[in-house]
CSV table of C-alpha atoms in Angstrom, one decimal:
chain,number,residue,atom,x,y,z
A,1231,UNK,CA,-7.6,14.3,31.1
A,1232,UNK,CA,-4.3,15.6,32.2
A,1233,UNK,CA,-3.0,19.0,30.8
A,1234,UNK,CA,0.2,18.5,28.7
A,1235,UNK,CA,3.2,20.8,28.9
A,1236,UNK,CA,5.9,21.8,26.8
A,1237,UNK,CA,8.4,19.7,27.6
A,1238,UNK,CA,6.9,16.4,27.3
A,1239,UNK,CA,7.3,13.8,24.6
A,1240,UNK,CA,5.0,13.7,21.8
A,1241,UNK,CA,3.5,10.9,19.4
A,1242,UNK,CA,1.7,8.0,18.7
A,1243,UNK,CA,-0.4,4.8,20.3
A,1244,UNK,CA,-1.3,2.0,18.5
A,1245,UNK,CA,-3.5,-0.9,20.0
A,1246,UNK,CA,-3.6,-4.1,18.4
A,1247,UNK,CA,-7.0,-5.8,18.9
A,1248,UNK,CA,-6.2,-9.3,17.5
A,1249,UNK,CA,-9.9,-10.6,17.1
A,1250,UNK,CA,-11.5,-11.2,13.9
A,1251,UNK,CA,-15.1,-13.4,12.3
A,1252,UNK,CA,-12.8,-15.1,10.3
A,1253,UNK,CA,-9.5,-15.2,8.7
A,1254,UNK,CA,-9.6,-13.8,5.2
A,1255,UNK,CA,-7.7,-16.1,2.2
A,1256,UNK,CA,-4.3,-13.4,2.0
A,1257,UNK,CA,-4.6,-12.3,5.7
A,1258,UNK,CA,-1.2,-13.0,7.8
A,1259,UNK,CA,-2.1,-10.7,9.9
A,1260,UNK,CA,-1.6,-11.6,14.0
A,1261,UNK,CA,-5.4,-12.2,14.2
A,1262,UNK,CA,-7.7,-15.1,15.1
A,1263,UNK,CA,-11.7,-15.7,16.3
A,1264,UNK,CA,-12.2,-15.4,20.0
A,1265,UNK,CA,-15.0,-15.5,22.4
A,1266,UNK,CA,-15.9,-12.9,24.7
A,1267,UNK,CA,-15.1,-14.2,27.8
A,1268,UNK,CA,-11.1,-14.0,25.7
A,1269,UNK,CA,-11.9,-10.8,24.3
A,1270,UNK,CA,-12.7,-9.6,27.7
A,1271,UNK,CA,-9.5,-11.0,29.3
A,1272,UNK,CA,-7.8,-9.5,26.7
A,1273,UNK,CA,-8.9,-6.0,27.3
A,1274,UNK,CA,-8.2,-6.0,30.7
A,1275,UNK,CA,-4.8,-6.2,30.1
A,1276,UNK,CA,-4.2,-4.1,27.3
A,1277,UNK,CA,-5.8,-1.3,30.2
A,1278,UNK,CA,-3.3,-2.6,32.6
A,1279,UNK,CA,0.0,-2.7,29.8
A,1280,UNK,CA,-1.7,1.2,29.2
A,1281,UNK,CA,-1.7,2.3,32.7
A,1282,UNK,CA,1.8,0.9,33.9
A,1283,UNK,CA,3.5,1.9,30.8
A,1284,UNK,CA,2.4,5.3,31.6
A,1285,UNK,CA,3.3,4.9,35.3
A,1286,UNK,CA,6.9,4.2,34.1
A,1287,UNK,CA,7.0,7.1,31.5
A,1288,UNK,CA,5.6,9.6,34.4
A,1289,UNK,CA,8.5,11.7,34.8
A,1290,UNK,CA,8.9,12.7,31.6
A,1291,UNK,CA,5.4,12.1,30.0
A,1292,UNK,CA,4.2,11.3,26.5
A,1293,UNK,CA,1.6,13.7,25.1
A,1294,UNK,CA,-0.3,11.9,22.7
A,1295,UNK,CA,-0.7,13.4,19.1
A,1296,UNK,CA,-2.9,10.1,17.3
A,1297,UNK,CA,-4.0,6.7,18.5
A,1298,UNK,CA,-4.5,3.9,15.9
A,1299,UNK,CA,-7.2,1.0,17.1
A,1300,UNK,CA,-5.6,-1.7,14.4
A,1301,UNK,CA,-6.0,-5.5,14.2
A,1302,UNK,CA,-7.8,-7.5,13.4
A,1303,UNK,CA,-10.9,-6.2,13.5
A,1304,UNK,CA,-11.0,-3.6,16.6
A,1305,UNK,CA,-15.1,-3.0,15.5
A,1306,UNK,CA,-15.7,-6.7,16.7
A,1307,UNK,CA,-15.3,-5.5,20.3
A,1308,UNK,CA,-18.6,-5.0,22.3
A,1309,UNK,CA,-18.6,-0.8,22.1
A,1310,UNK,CA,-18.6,-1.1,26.0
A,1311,UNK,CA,-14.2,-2.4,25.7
A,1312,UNK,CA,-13.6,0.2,23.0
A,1313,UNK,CA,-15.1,2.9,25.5
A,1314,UNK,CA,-13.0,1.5,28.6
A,1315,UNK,CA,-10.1,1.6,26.5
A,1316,UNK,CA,-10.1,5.0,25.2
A,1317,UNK,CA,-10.9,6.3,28.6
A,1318,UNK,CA,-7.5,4.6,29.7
A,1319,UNK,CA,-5.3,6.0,27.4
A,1320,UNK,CA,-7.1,9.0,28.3
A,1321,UNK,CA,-6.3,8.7,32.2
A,1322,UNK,CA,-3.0,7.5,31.8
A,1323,UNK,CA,-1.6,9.7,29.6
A,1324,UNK,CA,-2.0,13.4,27.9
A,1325,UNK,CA,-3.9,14.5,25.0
A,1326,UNK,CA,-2.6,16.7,22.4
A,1327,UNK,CA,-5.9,18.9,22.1
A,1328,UNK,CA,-6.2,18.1,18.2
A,1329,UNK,CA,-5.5,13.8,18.6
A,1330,UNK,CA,-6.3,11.9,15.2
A,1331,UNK,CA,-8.4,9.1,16.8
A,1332,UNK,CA,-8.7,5.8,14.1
A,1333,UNK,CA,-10.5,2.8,14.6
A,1334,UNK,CA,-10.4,0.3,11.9
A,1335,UNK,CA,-13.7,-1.3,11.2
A,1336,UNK,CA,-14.7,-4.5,9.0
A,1337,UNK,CA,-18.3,-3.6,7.2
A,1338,UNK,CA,-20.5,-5.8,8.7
A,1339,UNK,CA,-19.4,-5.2,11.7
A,1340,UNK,CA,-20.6,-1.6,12.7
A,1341,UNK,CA,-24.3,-0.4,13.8
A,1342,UNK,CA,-25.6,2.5,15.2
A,1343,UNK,CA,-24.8,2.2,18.9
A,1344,UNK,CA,-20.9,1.4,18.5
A,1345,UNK,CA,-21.1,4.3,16.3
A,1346,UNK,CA,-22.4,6.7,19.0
A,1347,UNK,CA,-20.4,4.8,21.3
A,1348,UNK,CA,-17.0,5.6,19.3
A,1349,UNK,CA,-17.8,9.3,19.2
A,1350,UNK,CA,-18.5,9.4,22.8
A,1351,UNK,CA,-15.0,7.9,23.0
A,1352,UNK,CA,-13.3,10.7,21.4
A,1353,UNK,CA,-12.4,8.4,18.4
A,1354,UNK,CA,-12.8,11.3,15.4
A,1355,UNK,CA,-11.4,8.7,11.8
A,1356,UNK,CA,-12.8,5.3,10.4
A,1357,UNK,CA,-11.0,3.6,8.4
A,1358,UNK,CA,-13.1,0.7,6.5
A,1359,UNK,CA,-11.8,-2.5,4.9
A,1360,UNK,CA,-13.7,-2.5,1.7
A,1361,UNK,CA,-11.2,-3.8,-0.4
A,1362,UNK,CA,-13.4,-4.3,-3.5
A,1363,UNK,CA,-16.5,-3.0,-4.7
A,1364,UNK,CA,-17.6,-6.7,-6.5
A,1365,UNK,CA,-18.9,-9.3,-4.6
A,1366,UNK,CA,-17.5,-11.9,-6.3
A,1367,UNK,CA,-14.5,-10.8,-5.8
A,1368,UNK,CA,-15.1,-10.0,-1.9
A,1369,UNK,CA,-16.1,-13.8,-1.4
A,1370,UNK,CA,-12.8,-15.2,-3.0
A,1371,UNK,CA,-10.6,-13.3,-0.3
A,1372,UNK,CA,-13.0,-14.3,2.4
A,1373,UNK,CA,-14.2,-11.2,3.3
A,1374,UNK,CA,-17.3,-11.2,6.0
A,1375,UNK,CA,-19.2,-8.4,4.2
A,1376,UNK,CA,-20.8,-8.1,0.6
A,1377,UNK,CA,-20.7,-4.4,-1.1
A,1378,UNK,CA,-24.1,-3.7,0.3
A,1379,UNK,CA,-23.0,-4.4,3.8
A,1380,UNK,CA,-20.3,-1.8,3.3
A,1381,UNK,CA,-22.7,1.1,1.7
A,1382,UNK,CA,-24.7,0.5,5.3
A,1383,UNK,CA,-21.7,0.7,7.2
A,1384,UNK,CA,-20.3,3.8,5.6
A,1385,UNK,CA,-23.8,5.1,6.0
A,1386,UNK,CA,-24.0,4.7,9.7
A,1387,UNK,CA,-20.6,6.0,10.1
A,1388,UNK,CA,-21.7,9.3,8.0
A,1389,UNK,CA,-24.7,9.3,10.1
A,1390,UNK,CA,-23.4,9.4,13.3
A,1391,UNK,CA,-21.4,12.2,12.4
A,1392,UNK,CA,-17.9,11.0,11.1
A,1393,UNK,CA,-16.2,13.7,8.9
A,1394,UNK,CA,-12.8,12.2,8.4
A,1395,UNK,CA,-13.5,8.3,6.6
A,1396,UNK,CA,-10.7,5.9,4.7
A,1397,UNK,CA,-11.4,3.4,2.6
A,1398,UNK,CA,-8.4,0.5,1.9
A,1399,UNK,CA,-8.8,-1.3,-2.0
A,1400,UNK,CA,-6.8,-3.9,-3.2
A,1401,UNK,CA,-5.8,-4.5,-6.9
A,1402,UNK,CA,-4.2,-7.3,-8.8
A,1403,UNK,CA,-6.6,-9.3,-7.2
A,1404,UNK,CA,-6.8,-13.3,-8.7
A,1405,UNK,CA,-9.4,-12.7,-11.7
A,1406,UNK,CA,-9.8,-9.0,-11.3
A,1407,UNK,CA,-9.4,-7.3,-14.7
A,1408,UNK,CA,-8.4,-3.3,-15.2
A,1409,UNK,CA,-12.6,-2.6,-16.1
A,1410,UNK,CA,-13.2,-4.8,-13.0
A,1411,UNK,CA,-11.0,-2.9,-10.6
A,1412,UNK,CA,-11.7,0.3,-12.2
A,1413,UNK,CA,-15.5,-0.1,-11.3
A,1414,UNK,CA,-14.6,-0.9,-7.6
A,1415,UNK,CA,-12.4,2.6,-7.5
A,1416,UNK,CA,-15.3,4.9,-9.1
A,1417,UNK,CA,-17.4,3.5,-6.9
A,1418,UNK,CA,-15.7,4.3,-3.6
A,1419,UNK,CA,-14.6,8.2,-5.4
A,1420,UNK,CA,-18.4,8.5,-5.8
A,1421,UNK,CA,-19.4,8.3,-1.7
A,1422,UNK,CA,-16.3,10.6,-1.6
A,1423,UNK,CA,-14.7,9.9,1.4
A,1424,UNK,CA,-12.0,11.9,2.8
A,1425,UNK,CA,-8.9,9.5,2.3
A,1426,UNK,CA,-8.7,6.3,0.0
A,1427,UNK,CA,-5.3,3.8,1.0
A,1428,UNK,CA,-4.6,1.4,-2.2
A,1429,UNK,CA,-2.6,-1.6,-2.3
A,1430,UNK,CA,-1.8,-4.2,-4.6
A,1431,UNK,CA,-2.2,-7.3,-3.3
A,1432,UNK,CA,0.8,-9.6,-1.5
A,1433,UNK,CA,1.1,-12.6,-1.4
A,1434,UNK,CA,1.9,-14.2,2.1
A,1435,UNK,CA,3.2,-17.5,2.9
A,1436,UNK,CA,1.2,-19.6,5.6
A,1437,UNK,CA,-1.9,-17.9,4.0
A,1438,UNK,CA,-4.9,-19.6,2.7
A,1439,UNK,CA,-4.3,-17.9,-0.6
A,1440,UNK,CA,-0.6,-18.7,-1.1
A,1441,UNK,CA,-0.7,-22.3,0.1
A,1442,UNK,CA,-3.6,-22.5,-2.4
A,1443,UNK,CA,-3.1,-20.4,-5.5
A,1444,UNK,CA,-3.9,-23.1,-8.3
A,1445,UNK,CA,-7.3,-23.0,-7.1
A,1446,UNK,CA,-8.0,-19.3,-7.7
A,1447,UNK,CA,-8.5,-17.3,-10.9
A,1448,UNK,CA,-5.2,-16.3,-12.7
A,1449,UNK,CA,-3.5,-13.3,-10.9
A,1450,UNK,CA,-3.1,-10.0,-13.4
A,1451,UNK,CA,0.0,-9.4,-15.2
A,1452,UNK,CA,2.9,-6.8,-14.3
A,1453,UNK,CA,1.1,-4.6,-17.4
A,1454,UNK,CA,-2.0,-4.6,-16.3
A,1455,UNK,CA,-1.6,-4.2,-12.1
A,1456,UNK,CA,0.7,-1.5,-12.9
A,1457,UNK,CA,-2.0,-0.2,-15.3
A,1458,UNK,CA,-4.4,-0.3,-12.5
A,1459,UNK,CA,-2.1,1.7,-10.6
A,1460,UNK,CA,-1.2,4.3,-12.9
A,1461,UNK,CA,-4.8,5.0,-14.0
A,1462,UNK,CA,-6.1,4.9,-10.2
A,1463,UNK,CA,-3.2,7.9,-9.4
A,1464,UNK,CA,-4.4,9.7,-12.4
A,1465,UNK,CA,-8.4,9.6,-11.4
A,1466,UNK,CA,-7.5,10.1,-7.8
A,1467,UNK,CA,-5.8,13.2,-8.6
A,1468,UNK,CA,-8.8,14.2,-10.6
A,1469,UNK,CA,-10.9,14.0,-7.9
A,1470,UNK,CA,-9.0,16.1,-5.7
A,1471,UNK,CA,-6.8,13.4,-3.3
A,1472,UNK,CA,-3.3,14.0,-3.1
A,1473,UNK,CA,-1.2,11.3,-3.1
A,1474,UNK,CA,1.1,11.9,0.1
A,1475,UNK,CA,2.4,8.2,0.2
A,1476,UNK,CA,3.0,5.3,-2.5
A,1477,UNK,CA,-0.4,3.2,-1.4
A,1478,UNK,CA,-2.0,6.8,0.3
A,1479,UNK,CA,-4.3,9.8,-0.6
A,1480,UNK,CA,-5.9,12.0,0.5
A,1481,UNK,CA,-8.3,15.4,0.3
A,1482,UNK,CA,-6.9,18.8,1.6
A,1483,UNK,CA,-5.9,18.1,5.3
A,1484,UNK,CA,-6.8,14.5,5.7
A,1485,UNK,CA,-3.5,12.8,5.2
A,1486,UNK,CA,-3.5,9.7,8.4
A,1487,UNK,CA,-1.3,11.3,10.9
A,1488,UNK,CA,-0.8,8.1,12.7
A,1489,UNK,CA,1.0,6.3,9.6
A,1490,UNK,CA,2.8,9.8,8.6
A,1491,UNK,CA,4.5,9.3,12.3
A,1492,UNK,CA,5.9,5.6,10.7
A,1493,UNK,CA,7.3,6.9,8.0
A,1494,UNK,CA,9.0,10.0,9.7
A,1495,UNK,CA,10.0,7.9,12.8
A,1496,UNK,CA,8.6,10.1,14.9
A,1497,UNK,CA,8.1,8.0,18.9
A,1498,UNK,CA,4.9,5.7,19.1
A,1499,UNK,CA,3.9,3.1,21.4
A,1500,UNK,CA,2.5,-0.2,20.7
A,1501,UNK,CA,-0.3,-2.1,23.1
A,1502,UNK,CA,-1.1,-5.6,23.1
A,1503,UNK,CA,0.1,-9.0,21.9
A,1504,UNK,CA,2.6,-8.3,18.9
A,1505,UNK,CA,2.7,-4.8,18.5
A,1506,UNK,CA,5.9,-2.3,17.9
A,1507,UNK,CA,7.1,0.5,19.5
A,1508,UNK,CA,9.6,3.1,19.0
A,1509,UNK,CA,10.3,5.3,21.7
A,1510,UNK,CA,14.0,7.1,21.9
A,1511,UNK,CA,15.9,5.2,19.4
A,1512,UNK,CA,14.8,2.3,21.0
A,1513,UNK,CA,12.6,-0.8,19.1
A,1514,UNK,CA,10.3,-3.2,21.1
A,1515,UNK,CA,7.7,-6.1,20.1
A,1516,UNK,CA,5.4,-7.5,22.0
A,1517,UNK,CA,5.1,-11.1,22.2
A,1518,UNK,CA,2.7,-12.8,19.6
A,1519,UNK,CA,1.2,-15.0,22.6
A,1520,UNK,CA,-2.3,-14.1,23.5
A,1521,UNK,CA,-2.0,-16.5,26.7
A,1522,UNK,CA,1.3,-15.1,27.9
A,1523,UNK,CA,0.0,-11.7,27.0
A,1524,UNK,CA,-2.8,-11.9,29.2
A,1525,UNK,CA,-1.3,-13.9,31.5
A,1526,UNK,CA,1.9,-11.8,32.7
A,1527,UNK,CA,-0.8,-8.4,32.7
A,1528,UNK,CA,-3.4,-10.4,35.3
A,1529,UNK,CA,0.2,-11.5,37.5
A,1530,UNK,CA,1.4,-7.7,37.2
A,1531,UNK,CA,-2.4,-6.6,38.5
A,1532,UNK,CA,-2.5,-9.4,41.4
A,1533,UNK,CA,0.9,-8.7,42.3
A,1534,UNK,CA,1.9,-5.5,41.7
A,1535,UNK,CA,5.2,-6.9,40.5
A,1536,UNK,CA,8.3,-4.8,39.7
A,1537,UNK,CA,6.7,-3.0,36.2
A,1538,UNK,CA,9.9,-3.1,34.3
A,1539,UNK,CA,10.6,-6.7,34.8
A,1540,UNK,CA,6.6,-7.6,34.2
A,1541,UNK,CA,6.5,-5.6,31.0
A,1542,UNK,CA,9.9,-6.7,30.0
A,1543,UNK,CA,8.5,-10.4,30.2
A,1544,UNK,CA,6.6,-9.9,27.3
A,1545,UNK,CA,8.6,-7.8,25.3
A,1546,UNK,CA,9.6,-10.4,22.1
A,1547,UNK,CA,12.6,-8.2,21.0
A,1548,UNK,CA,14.1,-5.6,21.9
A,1549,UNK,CA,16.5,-3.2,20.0
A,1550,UNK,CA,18.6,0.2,20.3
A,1551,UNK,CA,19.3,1.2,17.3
A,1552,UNK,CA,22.9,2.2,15.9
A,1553,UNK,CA,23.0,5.2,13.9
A,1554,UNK,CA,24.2,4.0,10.7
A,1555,UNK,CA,20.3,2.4,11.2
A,1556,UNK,CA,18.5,5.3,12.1
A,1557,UNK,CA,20.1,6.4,9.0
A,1558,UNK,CA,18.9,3.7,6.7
A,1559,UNK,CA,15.3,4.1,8.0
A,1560,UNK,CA,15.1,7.8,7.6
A,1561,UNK,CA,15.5,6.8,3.6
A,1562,UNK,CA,13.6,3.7,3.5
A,1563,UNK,CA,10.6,5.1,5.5
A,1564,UNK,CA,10.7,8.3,4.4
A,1565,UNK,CA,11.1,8.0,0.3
A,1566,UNK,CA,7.7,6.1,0.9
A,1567,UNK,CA,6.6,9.5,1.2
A,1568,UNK,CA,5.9,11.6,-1.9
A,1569,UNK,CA,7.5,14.5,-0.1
A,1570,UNK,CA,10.5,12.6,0.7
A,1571,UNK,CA,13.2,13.4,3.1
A,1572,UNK,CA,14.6,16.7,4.4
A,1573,UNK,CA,18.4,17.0,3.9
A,1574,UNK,CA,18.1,19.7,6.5
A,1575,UNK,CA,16.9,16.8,9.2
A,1576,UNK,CA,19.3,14.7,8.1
A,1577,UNK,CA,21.8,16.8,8.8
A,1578,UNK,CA,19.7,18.1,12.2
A,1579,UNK,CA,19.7,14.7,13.4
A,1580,UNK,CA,23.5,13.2,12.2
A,1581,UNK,CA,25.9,15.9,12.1
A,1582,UNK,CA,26.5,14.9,8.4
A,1583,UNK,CA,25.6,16.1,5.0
A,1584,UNK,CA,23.6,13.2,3.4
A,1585,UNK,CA,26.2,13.3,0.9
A,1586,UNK,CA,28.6,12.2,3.4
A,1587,UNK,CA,26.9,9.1,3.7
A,1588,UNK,CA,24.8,8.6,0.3
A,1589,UNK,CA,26.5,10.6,-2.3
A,1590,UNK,CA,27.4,7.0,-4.8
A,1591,UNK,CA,23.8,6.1,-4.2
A,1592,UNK,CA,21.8,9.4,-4.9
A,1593,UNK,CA,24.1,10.2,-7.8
A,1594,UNK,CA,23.1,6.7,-9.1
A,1595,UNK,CA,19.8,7.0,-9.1
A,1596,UNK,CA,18.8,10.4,-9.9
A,1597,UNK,CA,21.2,9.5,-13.5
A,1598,UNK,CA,18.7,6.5,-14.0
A,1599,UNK,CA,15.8,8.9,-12.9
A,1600,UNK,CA,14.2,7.3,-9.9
A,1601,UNK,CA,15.1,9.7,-7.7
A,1602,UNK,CA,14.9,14.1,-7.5
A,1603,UNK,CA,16.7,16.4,-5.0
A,1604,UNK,CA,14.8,19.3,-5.3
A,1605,UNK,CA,14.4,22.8,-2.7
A,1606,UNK,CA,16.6,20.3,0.0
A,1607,UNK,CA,14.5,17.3,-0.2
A,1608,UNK,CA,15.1,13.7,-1.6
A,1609,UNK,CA,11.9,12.2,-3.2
A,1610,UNK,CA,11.4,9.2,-5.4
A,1611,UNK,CA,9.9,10.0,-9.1
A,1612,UNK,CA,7.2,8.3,-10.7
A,1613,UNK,CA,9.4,5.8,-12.3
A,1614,UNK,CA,11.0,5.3,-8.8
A,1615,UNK,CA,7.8,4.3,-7.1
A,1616,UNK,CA,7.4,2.1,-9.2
A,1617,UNK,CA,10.3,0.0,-8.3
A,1618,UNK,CA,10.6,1.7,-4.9
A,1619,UNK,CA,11.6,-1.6,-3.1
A,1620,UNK,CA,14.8,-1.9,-5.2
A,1621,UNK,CA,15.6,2.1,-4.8
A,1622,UNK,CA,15.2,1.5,-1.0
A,1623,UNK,CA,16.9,-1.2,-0.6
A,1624,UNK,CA,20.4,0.8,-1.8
A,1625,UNK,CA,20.5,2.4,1.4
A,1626,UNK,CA,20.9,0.0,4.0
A,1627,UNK,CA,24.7,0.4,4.9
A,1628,UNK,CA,26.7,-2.2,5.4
């Protein structure tokens, strides 16, 4: 591992593993079933996107505070690709001694030797798609796993020595009733992991789910998901998470540090086919093509091509942004936030007072109460994050 220094750049790595069993009913996720031979291909050029993209950062390196294995279902990777590519990221590029390392596992898809496998890799968080406790309910959405599959999967993860586990739930779920959802949350605060993510559900077009809606149960009412919501906060709290985001909580020291680094725009980089990066003001997608993807890393490994112009090839956007929107998404990233925003960093960063940009805005809503400046921060209330889309959405400038 390379030592890090002062100086360097610090944040985040994401790695998009874009491999699933199946395609769940409200997934739009970029994800798809692939073979190995495809999942192999794949890897190979994620290592060699790593590698270069490091080469070209290597006068002014990038110190590495989390990594984020996301798909997809990273877990449906032999153990032997997840290995290989934690031990590139960690030849390529430094490691913050402390790195939050997250892989994100389907149950079902974990056993004892990727387990022992992940540790061995340095990866230190699970995070575990549950999404309901009922099994019922986990058939309708197309899930791979029943709740007895998860339970084994959690249990192998606790087994193997994982200290720092999140679970992701979904609510307003097509049939799911308050009692119903309410059983699936007491059951997850009862193997009392150490963060719990919550989300109500979306619904996506182009998924199974929204092209097909008359043929599920009845969604829940506006009442009753924000019922579910309110009560969840309330046991959560109980039970000693803090909520630190609108869909996140978490026990003492466990918030993700990975998503924290979204919503404070801190630099991160993004691997594989569609993922984002933000590095210096400057936004980047990868291309949603698996075949390009793989395609343009085997060229740049045969060839040893220019890097820029290989990695530019399958870069599907590309963006430096103004500062009127750096502005916008220090608000509409960081309200999500429970903490807020920092007037102090705002006026760090811009050279103005947020009042000299927001002052109509903020005066607006704190007089209908959706928002409080309080000790020089900006945070949404309770009422606010309830309709935090709509408070957000006052602060794109025009």
């Amino acid at each position: 591992m390379k030592k890090t220094d002062s100086n360097e750049k610090r944040g985040g790595i994401y790695i998009h593993i874009p491999f699933c069993v199946r395609k769940c009913a409200y997934c739009d996720f970029l994800s798809a079933p692939a073979d190995e031979k495809t999942q192999a291909e794949y890897v190979k050029a994620l290592q060699t996107e790593i590698y270069q993209t490091a080469k070209l950062l290597s006068e002014n390196p990038y110190t590495v505070d989390t990594v984020f294995f996301g798909g997809g279902t990273p877990s449906i990777l032999a153990p032997g690709h997840v290995k290989a590519l934690a031990d590139t990221l960690r030849e390529s590029f430094p490691f913050a001694e402390n790195a939050e390392i997250t892989i994100e596992c389907n149950p079902g898809t974990l056993d004892e030797e990727k387990a022992a496998v992940y540790r061995q890799a340095g990866i230190n968080r699970i995070s575990f798609g549950l999404q309901s406790a009922n099994n019922r309910e986990l058939k309708m959405l197309g899930r791979i796993h029943t709740m007895e599959e998860f339970v084994q999967s959690y249990e192998t993860a606790r087994a193997a020595g994982f200290d720092n586990i999140n679970i992701d739930l979904m609510s307003a779920l097509p049939g799911q009733t308050f009692e119903s959802f309410l059983h699936t949350l007491d059951t997850v605060l009862a193997l009392k992991p150490e963060h719990i993510s919550m989300y109500s559900l979306i619904l996506e077009e182009g998924t199974a789910l929204y092209e097909h809606l008359d043929r599920y149960p009845a969604l829940p009412d506006e009442d009753t998901e924000r019922q579910m919501y309110d009560t969840a906060c309330l046991r959560l709290a109980d039970n000693g998470y803090h909520q630190y985001e609108i869909s996140n909580f978490a026990k003492e020291g466990k918030a993700c540090r990975h998503n924290l680094s979204y919503w404070e725009r801190k630099n991160y980089l993004g691997f594989g086919t569609g993922a984002a990066s933000l590095l210096c003001e400057q936004r980047y997608t990868n291309t949603d093509s698996l075949a390009l993807y793989i395609d343009t890393m085997a060229e740049l490994e045969e060839k040893k091509e220019v890097i820029s112009k290989a990695l530019a090839a399958v870069r599907a956007e590309q963006h430096t942004l103004s500062v009127p929107e750096q502005m916008e998404e220090m608000f509409f990233l960081g309200l999500r936030k429970n903490s807020g925003i920092s007037e102090a960093d705002f006026l760090g960063k811009f050279g103005k007072t947020v009042d000299d940009i927001y002052a109509q805005v903020l005066e607006k809503n704190q007089k209908f109460g959706l928002l409080v400046r309080e000790n020089g921060r900006i945070f949404l209330t309770k009422r606010g994050r309830e309709v935090s889309n709509v408070v957000m959405s006052e602060f794109l400038l025009d």
